[in-house]
Coordinates of C-alpha atoms in Angstrom, one line a residue:
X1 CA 46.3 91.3 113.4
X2 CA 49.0 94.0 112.9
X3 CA 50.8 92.4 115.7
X4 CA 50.5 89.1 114.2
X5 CA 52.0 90.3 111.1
X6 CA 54.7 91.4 112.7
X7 CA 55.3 87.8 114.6
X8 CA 55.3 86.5 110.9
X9 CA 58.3 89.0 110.1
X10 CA 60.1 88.2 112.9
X11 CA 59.7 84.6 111.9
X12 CA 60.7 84.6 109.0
X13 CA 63.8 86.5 110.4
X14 CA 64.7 83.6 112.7
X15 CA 64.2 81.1 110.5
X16 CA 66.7 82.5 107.7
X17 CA 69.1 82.8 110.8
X18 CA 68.4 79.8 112.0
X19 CA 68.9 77.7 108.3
X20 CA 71.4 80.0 107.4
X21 CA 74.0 80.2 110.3
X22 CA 73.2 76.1 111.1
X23 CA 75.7 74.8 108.3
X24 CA 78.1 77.4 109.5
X25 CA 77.9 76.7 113.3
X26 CA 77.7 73.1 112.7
X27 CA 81.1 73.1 111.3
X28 CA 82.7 75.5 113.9
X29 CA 81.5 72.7 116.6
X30 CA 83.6 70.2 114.2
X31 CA 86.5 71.8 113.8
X32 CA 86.5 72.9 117.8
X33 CA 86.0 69.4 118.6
X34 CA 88.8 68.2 116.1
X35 CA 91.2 71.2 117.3
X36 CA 93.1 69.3 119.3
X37 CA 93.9 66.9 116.7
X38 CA 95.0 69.8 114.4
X39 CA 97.4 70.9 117.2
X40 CA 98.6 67.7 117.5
X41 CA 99.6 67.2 113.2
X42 CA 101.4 70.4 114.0
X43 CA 103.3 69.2 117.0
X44 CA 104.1 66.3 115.1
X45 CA 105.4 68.3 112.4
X46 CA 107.7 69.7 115.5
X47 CA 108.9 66.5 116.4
X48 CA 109.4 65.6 112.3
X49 CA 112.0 68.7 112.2
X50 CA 113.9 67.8 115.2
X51 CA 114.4 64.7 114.0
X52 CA 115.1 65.1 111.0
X53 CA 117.5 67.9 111.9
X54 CA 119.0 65.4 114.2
X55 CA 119.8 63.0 110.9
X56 CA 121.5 66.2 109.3
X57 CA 123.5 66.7 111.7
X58 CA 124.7 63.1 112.1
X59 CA 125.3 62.4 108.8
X60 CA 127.8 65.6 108.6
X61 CA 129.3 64.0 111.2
X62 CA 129.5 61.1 109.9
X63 CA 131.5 62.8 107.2
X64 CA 133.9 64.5 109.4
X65 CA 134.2 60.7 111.0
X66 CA 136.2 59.2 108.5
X67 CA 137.8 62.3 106.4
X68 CA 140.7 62.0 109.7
X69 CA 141.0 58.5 108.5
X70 CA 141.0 59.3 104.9
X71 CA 143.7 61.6 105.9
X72 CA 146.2 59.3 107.3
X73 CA 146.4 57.6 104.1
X74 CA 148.2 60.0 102.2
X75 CA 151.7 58.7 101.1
X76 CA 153.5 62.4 102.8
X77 CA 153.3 60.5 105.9
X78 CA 155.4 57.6 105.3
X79 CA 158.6 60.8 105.4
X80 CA 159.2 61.0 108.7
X81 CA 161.6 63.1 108.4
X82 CA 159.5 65.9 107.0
X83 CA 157.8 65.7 110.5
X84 CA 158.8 68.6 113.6
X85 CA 160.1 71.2 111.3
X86 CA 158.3 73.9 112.0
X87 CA 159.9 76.8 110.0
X88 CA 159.5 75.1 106.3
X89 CA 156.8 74.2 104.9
X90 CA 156.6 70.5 104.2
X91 CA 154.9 68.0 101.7
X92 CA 153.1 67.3 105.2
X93 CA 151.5 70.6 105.8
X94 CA 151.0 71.4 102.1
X95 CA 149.0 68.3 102.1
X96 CA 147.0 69.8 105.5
X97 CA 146.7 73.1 103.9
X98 CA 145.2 71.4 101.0
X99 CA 142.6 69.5 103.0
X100 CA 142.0 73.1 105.2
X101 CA 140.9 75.0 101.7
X102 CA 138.9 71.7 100.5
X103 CA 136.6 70.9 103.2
X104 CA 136.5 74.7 104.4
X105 CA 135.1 73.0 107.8
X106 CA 138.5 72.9 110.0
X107 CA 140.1 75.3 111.9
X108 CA 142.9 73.6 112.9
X109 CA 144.9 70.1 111.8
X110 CA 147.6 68.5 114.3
X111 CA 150.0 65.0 114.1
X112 CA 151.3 64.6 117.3
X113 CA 153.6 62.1 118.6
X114 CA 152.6 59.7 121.8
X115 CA 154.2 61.7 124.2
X116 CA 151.8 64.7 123.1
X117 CA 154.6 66.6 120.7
X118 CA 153.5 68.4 117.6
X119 CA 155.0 66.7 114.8
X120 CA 152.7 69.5 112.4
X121 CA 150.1 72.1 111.7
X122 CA 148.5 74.0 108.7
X123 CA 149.9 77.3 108.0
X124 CA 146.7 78.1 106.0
X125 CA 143.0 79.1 107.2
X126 CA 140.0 77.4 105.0
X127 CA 140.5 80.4 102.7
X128 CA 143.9 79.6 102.0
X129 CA 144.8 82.6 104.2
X130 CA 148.4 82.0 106.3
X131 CA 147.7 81.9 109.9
X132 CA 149.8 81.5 112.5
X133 CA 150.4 78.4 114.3
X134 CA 153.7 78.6 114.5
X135 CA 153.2 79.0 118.6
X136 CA 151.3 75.2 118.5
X137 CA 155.0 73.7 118.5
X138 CA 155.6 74.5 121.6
X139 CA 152.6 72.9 122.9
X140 CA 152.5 69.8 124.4
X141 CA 149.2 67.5 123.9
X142 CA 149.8 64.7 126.2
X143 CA 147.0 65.5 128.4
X144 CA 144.4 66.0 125.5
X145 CA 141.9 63.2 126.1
X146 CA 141.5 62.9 122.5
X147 CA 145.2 61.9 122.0
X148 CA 144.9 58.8 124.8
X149 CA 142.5 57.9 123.4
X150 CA 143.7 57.5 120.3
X151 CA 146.7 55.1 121.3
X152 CA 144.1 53.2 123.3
X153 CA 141.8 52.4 120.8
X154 CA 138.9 53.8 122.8
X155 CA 136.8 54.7 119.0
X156 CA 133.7 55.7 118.9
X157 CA 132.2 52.4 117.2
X158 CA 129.1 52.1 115.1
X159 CA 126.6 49.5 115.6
X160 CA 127.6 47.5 112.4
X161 CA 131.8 47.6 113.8
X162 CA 133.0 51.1 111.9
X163 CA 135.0 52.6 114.1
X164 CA 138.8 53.9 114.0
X165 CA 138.2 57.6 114.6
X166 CA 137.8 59.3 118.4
X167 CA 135.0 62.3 118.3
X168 CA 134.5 64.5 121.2
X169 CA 131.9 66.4 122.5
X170 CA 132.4 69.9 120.9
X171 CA 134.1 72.6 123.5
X172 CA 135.9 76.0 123.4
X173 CA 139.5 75.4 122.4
X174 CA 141.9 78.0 123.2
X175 CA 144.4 77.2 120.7
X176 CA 141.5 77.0 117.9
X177 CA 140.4 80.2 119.4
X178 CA 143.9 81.9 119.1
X179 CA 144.4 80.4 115.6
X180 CA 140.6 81.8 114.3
X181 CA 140.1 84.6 116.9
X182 CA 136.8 83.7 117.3
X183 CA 135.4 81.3 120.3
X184 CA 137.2 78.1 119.5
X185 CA 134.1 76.1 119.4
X186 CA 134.9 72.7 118.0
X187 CA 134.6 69.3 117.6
X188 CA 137.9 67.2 117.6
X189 CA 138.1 64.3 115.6
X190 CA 141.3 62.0 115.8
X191 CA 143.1 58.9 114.7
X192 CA 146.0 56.8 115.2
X193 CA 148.7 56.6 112.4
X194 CA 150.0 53.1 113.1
X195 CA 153.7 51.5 111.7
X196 CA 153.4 48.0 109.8
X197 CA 153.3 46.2 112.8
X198 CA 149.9 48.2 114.0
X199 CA 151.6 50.3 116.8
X200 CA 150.6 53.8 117.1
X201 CA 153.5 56.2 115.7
X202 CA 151.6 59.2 115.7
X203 CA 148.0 60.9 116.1
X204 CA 146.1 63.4 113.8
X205 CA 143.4 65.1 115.0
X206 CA 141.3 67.7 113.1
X207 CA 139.4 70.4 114.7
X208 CA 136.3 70.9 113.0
X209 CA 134.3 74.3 113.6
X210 CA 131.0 74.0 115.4
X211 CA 130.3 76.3 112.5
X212 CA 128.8 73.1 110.3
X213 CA 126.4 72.5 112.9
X214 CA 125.3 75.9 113.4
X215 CA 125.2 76.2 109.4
X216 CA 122.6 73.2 109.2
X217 CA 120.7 74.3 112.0
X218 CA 120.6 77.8 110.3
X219 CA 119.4 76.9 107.0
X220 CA 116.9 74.8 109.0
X221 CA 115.7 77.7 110.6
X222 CA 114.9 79.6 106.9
X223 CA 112.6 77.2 106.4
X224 CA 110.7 77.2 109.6
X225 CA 110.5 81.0 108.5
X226 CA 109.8 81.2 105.3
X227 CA 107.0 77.9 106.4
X228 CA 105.5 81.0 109.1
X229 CA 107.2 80.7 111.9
X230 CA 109.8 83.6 112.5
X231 CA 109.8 83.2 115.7
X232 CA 111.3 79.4 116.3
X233 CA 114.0 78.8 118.1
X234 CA 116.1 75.9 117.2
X235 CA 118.4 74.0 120.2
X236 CA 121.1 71.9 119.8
X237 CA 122.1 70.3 123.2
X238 CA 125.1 68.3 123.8
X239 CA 124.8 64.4 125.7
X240 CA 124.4 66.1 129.3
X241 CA 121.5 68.7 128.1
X242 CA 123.9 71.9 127.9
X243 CA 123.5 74.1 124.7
X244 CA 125.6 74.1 122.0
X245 CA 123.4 75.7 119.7
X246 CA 121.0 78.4 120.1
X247 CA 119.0 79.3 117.2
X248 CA 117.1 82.5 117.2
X249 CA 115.4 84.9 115.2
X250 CA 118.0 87.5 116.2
X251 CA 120.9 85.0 114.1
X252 CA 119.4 84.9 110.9
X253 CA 120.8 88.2 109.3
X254 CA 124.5 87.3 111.5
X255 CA 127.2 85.4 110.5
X256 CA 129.2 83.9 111.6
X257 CA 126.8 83.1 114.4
X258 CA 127.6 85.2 117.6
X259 CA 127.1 83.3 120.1
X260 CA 125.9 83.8 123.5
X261 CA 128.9 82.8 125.3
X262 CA 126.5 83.1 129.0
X263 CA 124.4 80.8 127.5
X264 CA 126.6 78.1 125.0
X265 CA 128.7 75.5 127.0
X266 CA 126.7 76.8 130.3
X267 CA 122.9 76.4 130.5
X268 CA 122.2 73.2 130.8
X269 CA 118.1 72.9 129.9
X270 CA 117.4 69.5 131.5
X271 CA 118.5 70.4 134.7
X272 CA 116.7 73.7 134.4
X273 CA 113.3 71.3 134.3
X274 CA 112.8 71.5 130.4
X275 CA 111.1 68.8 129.8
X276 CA 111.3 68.6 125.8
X277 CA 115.1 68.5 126.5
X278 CA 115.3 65.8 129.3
X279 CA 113.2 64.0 127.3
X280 CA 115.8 64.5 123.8
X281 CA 119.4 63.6 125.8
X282 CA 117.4 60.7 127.0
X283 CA 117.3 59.4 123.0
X284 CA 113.6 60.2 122.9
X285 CA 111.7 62.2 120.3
X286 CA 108.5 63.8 120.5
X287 CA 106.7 67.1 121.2
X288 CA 104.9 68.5 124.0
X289 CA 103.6 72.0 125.2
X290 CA 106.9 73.2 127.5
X291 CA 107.8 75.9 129.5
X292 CA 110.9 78.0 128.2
X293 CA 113.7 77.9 130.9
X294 CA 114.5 81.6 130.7
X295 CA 111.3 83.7 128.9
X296 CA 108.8 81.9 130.9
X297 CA 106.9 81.5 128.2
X298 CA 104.5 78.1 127.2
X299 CA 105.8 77.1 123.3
X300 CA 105.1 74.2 121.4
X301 CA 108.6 72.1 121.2
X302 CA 109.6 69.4 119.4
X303 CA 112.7 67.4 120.4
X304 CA 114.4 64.4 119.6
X305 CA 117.6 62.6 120.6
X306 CA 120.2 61.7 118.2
X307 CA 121.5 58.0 117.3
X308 CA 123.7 58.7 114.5
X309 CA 123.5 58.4 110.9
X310 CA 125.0 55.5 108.8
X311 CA 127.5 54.0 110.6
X312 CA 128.6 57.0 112.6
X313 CA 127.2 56.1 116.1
X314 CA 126.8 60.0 117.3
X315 CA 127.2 62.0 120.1
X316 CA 124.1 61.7 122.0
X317 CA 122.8 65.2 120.6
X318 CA 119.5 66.7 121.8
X319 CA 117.7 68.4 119.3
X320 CA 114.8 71.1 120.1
X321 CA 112.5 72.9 117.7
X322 CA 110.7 75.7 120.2
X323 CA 107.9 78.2 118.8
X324 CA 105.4 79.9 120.8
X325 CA 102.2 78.4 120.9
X326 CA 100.4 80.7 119.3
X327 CA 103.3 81.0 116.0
X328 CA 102.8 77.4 116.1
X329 CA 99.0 77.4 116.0
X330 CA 98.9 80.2 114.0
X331 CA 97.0 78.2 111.0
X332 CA 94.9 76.3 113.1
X333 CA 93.5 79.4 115.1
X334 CA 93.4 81.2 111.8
X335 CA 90.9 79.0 110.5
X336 CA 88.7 79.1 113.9
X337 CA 89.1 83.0 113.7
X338 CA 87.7 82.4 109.5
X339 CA 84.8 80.4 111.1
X340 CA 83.9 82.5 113.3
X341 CA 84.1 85.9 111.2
X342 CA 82.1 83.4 108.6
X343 CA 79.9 83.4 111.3
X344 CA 79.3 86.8 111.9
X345 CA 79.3 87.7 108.5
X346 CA 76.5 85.1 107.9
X347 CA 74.9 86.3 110.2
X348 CA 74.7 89.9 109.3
X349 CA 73.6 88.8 106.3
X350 CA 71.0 86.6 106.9
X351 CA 69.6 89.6 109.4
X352 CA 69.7 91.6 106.2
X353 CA 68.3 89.3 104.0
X354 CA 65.7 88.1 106.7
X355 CA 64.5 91.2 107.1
X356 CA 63.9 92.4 103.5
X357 CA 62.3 89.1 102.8
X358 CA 60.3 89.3 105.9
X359 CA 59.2 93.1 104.4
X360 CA 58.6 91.8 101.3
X361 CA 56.3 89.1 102.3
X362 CA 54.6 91.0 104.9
X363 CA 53.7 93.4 102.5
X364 CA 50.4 92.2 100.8
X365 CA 49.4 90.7 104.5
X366 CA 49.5 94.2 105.5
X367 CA 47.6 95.2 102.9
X368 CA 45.2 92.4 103.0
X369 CA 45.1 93.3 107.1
X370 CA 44.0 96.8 106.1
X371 CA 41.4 96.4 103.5
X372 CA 40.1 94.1 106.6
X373 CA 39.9 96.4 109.0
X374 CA 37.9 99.1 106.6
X375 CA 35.4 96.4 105.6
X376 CA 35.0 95.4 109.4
X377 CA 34.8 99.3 109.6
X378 CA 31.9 99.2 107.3
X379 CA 33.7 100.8 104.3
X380 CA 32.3 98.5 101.7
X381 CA 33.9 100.6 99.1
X382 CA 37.5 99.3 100.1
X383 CA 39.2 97.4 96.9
X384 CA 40.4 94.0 97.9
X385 CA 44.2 94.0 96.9
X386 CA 45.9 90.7 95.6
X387 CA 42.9 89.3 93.8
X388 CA 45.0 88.4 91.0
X389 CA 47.2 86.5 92.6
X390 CA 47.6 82.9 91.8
X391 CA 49.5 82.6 95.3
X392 CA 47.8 81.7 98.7
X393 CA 47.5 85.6 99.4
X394 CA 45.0 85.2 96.3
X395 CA 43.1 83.1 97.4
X396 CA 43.0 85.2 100.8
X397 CA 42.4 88.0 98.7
X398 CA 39.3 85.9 96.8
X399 CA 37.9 85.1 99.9
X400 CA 38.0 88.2 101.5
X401 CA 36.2 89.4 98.1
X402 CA 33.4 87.1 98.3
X403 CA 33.0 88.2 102.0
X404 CA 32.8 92.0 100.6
X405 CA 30.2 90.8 98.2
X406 CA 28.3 89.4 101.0
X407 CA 28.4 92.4 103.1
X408 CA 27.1 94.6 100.0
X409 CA 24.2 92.2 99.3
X410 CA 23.1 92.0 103.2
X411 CA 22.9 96.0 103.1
X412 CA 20.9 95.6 100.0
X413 CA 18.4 93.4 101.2
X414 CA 18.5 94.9 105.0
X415 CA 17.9 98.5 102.6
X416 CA 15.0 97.1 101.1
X417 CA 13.3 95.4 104.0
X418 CA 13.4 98.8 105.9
X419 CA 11.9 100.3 103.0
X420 CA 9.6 97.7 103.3
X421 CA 8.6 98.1 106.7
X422 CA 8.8 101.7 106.1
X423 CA 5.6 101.5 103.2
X424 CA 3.8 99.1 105.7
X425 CA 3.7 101.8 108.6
X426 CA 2.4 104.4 106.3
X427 CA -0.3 102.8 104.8
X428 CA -1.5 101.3 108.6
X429 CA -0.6 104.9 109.3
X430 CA -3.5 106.1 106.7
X431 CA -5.8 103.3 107.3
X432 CA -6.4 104.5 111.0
X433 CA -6.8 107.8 110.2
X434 CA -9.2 106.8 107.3
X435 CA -11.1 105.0 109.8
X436 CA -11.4 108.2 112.6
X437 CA -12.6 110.3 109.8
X438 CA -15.5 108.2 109.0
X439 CA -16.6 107.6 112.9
X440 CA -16.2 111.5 113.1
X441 CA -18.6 111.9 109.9
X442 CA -21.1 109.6 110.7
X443 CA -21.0 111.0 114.6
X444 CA -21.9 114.6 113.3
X445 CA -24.2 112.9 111.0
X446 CA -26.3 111.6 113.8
X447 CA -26.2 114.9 116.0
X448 CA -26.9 116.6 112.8
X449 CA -30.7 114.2 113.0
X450 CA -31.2 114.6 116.4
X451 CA -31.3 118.5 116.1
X452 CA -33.8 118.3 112.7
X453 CA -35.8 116.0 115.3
X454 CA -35.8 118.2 118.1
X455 CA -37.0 121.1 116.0
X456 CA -39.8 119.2 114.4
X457 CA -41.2 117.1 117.0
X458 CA -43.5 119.1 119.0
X459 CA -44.0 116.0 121.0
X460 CA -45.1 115.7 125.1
X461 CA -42.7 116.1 127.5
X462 CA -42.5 112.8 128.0
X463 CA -41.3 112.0 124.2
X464 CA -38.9 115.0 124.8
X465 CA -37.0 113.1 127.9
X466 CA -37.3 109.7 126.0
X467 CA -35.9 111.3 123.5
X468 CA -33.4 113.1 125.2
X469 CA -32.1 109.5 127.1
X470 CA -31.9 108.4 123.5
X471 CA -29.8 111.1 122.4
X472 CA -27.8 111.0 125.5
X473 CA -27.1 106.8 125.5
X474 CA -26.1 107.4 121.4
X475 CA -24.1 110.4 122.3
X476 CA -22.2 108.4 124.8
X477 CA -21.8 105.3 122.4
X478 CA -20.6 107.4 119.8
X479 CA -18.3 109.5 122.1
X480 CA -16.7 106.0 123.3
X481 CA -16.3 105.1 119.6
X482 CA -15.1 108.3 118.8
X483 CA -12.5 107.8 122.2
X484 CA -11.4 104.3 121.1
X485 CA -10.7 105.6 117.8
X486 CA -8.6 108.2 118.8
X487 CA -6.8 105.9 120.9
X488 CA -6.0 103.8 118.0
X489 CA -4.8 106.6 116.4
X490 CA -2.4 107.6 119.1
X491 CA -1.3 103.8 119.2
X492 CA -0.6 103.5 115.4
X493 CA 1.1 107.0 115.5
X494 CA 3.4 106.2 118.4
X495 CA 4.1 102.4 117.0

């Protein structure tokens, strides 16, 4: 019974468990099975910041695309004979120094001539610092593509016919480099300044710093931080796949950005096998689990080609947003690790609980299962516990009473048949024994006469032997009596 008890305990045990982890390890299963669609809203989030980092980008651009235009309206121009003096400071380039300290975004500002000759150049940084650029005069720009294509017409046109303006893909100038001392990285923008009749006089191009792009994507990476992700790396690729901008968690304390001039302008990431980044210069946006060209490490990467912004047709960007898978699944694995510590927790509890409930309810079965055993044992004096109860362990406890009650009237009765029986044996007892008394009076009665006769009669000798036959057959009558008797007695004694 004790064992049995025990079975109950652990029962009860496993059934707490059992009802109390279910809920718990039902939605664990849920959430494992929907995992992969979590993964996938954050992957999508990826692909949401490329792209939209893309549109930033563009639309800055887009800016940049007609401020040379914008430029070339400025009545200084029509004074041509302000233009290739190099040693005063003209209405022309105060006009360009002007526009240097507005926009803040250029580095350098040319008009050249058709056969490449500067005609001028700002003598102020964008802090309205002098620079020099006197050496520019003495460089001639007839090679630069930016400048044939300016007197071609060979725009950069937008889908809806804006066009006017030549933008190339940014690079390292040499002259912007000696001019900043920093890399040179820029992106040229260019226009023709055409006479009345629409011929091409002149050519100004602005050098804009690659600065704006590494500013956007910068600020972009502050929220990807702040958002949980310290770790992501943000890739700006130019039409071919080759970085332009490299993102990093190592930039975000530095700037101006130092860039990693083995890496900018040289790795190209979609012939290295990145997939995220063939898949972005190929005008696609998306995200995927990818393989980093030089950490070999699996991150989750969104990407997305450019197209432009407004009616500035781009440059064909790529744009990748790279964060190691487990940064970028942080949340989602966060909440499996919450399930499954819920889990555990549960768990430990419903052990706890189980088994103080299992002790508690035990209890009075073990007390029940004792007062059993000492009734079984024959201790009718054992108290039923529980009796009260208005519980099934009452009416246990009411049953096993009745069954005590039972046991103390069967001794009672069993008591007083024995006695009984008892009184029966000793009065049979006393009967017999009444019984051999009398045979044994009456016997010595009769020997008693037959000595008085002998004495008196006087008879013949042949009275004497009839007599003495007589006295012998009654002496052996009585004798067998006497023997029978006896062995009555014996038999009542022994019974």
């Amino acid at each position: 019974m004790f064992a049995k008890l025990q079975g109950i305990r652990v029962k009860l045990v496993a059934l707490l468990l059992i009802f109390g982890l279910l809920p718990a390890i039902a939605i664990g299963v849920m959430f494992q099975q929907q995992r992969g669609n979590f993964e996938r809203i954050t992957l999508d989030r990826l692909a949401d910041t490329a792209l939209v980092l893309g549109e930033i980008i563009d639309r800055n651009l887009f800016e940049r695309y007609g401020d040379v235009q914008a430029f070339l309206l400025n009545s200084v121009l029509d004074d041509r004979t302000q233009w290739s003096k190099p040693d005063t400071e003209t209405p022309l380039v105060s006009a360009m120094n002007g526009y240097m300290t507005t926009y803040g975004l250029y580095r350098v500002m040319l008009l050249v001539d058709p056969q490449g000759k500067v005609l001028a150049v700002n003598t102020k940084n964008e802090t309205g610092k002098p620079v020099d650029t006197r050496f520019i005069y003495d460089i001639s720009f007839a090679n630069a593509p930016w400048l044939g294509k300016s007197l071609k017409g060979e725009f950069l046109n937008g889908s809806n016919g804006f066009t006017g303006t030549v933008v190339e893909q940014p690079s390292a100038d040499p002259i912007v480099a000696r001019v900043t001392g920093g890399d040179g990285w820029s992106i040229v923008f260019a226009a023709p300044l055409k006479d009345e009749s629409g011929k091409p006089v002149a050519v100004w191009a602005n050098f804009a710093a690659l600065d704006l792009v590494d500013d956007i994507v910068s600020d972009a990476y502050k929220g990807l931080e702040t958002a949980g992700m310290p770790s992501a790396e943000l890739t700006v690729l130019d039409a071919k796949g080759t970085i332009l901008v490299d993102s990093h968690p190592a930039r975000k304390a530095t700037k101006p950005y130092p860039r990693d001039q083995a890496i900018i302008g040289k790795l190209n990431l979609a012939t290295a096998g990145v997939t995220a980044a063939q898949q972005a210069v190929q005008g696609k946006s998306g995200a995927m689990i990818s393989r980093h060209a030089r950490k070999g490490i699996d991150q989750a990467s969104g990407f997305a080609g450019t197209d432009g912004a407004y009616d500035y047709p781009g440059l064909g960007f790529g744009v990748l947003v790279r964060i190691p898978v487990a940064e970028a699944f942080s949340a989602v694995n966060t909440v499996s690790q919450g399930i499954l510590y819920s889990i555990l927790i549960a768990g430990a509890v419903m052990l706890a609980a189980g088994l103080i409930v299992g002790a508690i309810a035990v209890r009075p079965l073990n007390a029940l299962t004792g007062a059993m055993n000492k009734l079984a044992g024959g201790d009718l004096s054992t108290r039923v516990p529980g009796v009260d109860r208005k519980d099934e362990l009452g009416g246990m406890a009411a049953a096993m009473q009745v069954f005590k009650d039972n046991a103390i009237e069967t001794e009672r009765l069993k008591g007083e048949q024995q006695r009984l029986q008892e009184q029966a044996e000793i009065e049979k007892k006393q009967a017999l024994l009444g019984m051999a008394e009398t045979v044994e009076r009456e016997t010595g009665k009769a020997v008693d006469a037959i000595a008085a006769t002998t004495t008196q009669v006087d008879g013949t000798a042949q009275n004497m032997a009839k007599l003495a036959d007589d006295v012998s057959r009654d002496s052996q009558s009585v004798a067998a009596a006497s023997e029978e008797a006896l062995v009555n007695v014996q038999t009542v004694s022994s019974a």
